[in-house]
mmCIF file of N, CA and C in Angstrom:
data_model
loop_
_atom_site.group_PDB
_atom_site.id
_atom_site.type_symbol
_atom_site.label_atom_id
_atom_site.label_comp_id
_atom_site.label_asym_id
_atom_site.label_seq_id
_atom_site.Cartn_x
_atom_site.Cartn_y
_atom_site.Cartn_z
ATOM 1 N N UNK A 1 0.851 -1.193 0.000
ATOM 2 C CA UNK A 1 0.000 0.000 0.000
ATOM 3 C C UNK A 1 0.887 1.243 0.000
ATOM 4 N N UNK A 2 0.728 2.311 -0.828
ATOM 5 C CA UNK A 2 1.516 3.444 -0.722
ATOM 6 C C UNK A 2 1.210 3.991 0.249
ATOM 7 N N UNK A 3 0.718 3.672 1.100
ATOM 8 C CA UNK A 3 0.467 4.898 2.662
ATOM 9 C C UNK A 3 1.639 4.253 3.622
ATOM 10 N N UNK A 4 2.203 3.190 3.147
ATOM 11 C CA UNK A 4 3.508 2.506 4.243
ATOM 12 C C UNK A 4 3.983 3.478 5.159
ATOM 13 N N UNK A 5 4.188 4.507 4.829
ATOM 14 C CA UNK A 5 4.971 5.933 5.455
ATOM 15 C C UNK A 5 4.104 6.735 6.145
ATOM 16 N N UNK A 6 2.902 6.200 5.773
ATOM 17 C CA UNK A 6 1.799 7.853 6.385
ATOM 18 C C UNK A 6 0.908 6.707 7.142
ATOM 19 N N UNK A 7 1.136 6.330 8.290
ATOM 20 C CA UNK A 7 0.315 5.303 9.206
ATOM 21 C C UNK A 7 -1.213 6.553 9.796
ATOM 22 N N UNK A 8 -0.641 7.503 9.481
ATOM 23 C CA UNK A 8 -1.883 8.537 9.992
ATOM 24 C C UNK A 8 -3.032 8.251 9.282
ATOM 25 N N UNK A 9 -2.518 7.780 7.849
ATOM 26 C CA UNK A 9 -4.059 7.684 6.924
ATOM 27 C C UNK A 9 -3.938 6.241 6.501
ATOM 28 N N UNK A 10 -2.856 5.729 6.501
ATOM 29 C CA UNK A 10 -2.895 3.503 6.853
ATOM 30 C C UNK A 10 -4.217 3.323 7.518
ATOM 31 N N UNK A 11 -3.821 4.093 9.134
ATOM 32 C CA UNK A 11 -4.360 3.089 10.060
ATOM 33 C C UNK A 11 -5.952 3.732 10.447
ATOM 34 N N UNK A 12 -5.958 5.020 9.976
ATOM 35 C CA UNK A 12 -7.835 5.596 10.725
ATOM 36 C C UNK A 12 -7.786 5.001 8.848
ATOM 37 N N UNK A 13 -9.163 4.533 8.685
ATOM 38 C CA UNK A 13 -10.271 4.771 7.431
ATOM 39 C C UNK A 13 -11.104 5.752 7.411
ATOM 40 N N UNK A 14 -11.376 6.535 8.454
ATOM 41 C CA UNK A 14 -12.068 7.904 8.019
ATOM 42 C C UNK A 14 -11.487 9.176 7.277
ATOM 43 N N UNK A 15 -10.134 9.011 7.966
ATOM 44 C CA UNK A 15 -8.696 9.838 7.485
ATOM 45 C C UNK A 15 -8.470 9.725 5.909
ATOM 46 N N UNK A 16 -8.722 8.417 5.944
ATOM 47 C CA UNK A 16 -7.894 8.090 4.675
ATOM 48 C C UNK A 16 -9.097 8.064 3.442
ATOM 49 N N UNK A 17 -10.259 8.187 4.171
ATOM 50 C CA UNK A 17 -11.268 7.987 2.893
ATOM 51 C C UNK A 17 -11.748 9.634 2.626
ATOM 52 N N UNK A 18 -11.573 10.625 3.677
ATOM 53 C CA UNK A 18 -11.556 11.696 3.373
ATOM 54 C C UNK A 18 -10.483 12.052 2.242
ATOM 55 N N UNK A 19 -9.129 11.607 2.876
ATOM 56 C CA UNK A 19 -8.050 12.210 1.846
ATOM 57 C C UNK A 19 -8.422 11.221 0.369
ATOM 58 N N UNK A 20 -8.986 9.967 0.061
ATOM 59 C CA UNK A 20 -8.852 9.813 -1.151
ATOM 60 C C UNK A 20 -10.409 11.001 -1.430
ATOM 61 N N UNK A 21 -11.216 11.240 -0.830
ATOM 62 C CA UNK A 21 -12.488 12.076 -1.600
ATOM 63 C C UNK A 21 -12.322 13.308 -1.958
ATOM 64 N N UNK A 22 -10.917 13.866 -1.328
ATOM 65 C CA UNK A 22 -11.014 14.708 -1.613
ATOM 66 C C UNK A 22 -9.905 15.127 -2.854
ATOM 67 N N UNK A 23 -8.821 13.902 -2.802
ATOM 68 C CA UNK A 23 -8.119 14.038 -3.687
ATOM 69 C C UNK A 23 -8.388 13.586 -4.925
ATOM 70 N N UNK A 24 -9.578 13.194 -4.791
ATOM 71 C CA UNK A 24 -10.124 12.245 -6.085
ATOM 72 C C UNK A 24 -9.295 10.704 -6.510
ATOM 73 N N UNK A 25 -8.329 10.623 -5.704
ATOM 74 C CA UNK A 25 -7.746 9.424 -6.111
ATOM 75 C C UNK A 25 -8.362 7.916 -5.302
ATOM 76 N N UNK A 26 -8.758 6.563 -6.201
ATOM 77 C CA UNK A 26 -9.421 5.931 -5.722
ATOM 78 C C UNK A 26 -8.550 4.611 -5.379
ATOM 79 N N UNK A 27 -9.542 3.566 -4.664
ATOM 80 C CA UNK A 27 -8.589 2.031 -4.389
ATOM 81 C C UNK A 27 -8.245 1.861 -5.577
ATOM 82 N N UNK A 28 -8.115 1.861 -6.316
ATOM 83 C CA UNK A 28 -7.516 0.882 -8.062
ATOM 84 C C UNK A 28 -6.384 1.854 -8.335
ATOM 85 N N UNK A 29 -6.701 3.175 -7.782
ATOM 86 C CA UNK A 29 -5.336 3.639 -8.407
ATOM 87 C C UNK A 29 -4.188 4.874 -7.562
ATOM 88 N N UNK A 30 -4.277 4.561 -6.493
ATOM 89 C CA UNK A 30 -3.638 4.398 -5.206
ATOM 90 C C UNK A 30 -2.446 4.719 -5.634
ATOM 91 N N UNK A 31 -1.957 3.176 -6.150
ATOM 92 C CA UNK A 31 -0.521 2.843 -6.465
ATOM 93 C C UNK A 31 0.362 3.935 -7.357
ATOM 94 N N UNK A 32 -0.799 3.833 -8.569
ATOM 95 C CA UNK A 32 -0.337 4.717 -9.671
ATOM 96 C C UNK A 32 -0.406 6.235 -9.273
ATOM 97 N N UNK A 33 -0.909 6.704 -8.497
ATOM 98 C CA UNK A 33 -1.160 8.206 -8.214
ATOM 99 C C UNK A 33 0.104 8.213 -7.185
ATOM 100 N N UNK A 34 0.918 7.146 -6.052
ATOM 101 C CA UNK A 34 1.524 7.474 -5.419
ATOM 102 C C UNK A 34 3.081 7.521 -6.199
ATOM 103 N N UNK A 35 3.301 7.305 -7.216
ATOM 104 C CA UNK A 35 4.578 7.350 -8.321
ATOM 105 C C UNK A 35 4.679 9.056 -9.026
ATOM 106 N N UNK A 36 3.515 9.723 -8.246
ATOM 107 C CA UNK A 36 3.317 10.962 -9.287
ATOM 108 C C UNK A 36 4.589 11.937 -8.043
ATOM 109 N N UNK A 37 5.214 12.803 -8.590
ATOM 110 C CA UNK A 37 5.722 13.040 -8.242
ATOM 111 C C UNK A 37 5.294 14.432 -6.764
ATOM 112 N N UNK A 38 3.998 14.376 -7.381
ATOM 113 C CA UNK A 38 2.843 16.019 -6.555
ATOM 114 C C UNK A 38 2.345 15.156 -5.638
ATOM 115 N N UNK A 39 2.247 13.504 -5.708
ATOM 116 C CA UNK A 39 1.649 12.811 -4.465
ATOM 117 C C UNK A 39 1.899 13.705 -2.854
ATOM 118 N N UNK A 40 3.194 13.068 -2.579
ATOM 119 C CA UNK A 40 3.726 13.747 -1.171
ATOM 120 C C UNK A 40 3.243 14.978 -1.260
ATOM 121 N N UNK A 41 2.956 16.058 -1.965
ATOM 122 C CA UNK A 41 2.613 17.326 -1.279
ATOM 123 C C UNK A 41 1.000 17.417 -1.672
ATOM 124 N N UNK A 42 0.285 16.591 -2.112
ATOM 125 C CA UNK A 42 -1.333 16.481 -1.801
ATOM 126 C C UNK A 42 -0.993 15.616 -0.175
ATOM 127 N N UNK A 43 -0.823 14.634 -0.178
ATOM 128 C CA UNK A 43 -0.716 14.285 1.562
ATOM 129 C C UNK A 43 -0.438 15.287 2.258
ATOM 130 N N UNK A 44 0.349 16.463 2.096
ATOM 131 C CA UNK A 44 1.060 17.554 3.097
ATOM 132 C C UNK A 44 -0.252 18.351 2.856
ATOM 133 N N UNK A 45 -0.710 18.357 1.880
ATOM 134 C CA UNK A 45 -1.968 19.642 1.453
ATOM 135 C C UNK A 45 -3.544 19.057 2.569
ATOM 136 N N UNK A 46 -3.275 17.658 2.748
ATOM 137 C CA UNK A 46 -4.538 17.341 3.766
ATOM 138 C C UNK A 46 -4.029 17.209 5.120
ATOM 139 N N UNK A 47 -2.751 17.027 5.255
ATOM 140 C CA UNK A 47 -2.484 16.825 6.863
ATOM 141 C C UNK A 47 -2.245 18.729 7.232
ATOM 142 N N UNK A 48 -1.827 19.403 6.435
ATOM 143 C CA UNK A 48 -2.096 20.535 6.923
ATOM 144 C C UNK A 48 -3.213 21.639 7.300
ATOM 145 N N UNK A 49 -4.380 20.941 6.343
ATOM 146 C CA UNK A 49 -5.596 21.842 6.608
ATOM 147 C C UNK A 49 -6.047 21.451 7.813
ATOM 148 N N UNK A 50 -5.520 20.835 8.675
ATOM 149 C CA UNK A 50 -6.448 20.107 10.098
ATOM 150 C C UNK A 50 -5.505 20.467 10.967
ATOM 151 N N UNK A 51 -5.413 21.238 12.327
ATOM 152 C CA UNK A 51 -4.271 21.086 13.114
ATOM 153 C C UNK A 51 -4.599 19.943 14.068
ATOM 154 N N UNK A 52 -5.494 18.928 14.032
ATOM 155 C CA UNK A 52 -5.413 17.869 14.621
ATOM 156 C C UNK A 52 -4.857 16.835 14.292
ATOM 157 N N UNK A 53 -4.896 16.859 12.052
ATOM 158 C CA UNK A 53 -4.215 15.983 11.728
ATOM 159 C C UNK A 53 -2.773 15.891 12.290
ATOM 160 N N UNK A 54 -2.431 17.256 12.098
ATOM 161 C CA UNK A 54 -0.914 17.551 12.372
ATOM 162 C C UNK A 54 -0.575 16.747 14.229
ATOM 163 N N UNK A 55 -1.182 17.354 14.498
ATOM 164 C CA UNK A 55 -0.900 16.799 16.144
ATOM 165 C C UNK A 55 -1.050 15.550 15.958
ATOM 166 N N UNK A 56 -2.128 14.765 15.406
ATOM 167 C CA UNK A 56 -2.292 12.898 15.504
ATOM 168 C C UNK A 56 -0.696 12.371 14.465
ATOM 169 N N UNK A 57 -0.316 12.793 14.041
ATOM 170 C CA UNK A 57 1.206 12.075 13.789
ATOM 171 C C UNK A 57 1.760 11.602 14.378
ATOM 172 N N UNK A 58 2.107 9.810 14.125
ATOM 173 C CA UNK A 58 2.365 8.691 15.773
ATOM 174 C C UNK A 58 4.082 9.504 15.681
ATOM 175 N N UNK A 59 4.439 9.455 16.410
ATOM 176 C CA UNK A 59 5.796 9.854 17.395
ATOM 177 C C UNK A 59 6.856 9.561 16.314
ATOM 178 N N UNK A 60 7.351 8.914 15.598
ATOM 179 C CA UNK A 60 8.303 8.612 14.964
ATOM 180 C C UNK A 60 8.061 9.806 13.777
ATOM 181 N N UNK A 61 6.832 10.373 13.283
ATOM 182 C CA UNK A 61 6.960 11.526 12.407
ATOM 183 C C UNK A 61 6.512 12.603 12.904
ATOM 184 N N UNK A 62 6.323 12.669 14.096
ATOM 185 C CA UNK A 62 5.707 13.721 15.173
ATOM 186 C C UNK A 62 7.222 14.747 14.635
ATOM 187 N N UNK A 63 6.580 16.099 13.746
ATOM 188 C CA UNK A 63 7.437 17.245 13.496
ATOM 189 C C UNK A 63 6.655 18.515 13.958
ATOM 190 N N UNK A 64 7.917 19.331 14.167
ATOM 191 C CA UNK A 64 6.723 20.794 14.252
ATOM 192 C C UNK A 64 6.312 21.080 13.374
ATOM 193 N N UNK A 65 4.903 21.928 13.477
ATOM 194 C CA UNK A 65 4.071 22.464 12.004
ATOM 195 C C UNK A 65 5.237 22.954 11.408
ATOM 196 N N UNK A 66 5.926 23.740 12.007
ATOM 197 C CA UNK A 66 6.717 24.605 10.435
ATOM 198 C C UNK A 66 7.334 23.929 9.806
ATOM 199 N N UNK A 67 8.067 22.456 10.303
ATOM 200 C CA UNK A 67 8.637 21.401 9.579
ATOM 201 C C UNK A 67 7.509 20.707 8.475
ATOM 202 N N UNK A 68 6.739 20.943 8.954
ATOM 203 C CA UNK A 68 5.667 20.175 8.017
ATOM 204 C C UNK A 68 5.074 21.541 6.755
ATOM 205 N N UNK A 69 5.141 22.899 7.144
ATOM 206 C CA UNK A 69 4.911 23.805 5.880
ATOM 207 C C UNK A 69 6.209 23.790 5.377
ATOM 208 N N UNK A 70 7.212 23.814 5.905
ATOM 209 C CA UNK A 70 8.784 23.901 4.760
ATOM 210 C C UNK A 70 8.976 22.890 3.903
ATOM 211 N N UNK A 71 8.236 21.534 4.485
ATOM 212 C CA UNK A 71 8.092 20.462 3.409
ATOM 213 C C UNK A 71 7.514 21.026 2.093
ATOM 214 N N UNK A 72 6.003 21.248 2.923
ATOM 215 C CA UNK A 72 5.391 21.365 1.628
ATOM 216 C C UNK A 72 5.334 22.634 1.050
ATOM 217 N N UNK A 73 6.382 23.578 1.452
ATOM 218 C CA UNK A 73 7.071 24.806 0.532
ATOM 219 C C UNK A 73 7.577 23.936 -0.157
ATOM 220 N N UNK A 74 8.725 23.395 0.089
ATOM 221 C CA UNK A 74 9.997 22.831 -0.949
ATOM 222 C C UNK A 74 9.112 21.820 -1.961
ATOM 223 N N UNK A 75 8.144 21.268 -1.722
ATOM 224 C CA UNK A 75 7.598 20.199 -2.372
ATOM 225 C C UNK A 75 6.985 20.897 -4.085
ATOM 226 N N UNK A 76 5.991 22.286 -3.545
ATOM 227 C CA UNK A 76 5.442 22.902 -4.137
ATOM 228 C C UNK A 76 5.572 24.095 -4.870
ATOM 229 N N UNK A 77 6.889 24.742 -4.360
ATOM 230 C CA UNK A 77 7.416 25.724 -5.026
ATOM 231 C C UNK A 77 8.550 25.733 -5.994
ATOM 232 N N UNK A 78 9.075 25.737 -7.201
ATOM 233 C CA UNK A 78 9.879 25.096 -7.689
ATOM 234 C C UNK A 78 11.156 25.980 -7.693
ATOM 235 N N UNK A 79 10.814 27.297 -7.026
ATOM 236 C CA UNK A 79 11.616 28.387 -7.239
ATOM 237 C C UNK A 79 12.051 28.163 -5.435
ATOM 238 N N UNK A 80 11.947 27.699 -4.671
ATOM 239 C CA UNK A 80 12.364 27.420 -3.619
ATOM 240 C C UNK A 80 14.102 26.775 -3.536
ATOM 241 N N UNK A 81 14.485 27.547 -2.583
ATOM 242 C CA UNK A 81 15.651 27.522 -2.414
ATOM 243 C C UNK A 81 16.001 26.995 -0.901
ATOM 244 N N UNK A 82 16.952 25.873 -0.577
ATOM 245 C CA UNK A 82 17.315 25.965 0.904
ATOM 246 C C UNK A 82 17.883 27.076 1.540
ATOM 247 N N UNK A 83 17.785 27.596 2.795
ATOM 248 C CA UNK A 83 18.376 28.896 2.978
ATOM 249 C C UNK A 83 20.343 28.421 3.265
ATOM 250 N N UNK A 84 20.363 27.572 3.598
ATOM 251 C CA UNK A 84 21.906 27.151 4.346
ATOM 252 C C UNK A 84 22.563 26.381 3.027
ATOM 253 N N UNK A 85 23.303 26.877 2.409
ATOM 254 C CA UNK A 85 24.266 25.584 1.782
ATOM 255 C C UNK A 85 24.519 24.536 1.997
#
């Protein structure tokens, strides 16, 4: 299953059936939508509209919000730059 990494939307089915309804992506094509390269920052685009999603992140990806918007800056902006060499 491509959610291996995101146990936030693995393991609830309400989580995860919101994020496929809203992403439009369905069970049959899961797989193929998670090879797209914009995948990871639609996941960042639903765990960020919720600050509960953000807080329910089990401990091993438990980051601060701003770690989680600089992701999905760098993910989404192509003109994005790291600030540190």
């Amino acid at each position: 299953m491509p959610f291996k990494r995101f146990p936030l939307l693995r393991e609830d089915p309400e989580r995860l059936g919101a994020f496929l309804a809203e992403s439009g992506i369905g069970p049959d094509t899961m797989r193929t939508a998670a090879a797209d390269p914009h995948f990871l920052a639609n996941v960042l685009d639903f765990v960020m509209r919720d600050d509960a999603t953000v807080k329910a992140l089990p401990p091993p990806q438990q980051l601060h919000p701003t770690n989680i918007a600089a992701a999905h800056q760098a993910l989404n902006d192509p003109q994005w730059e790291r600030d540190v060499p």
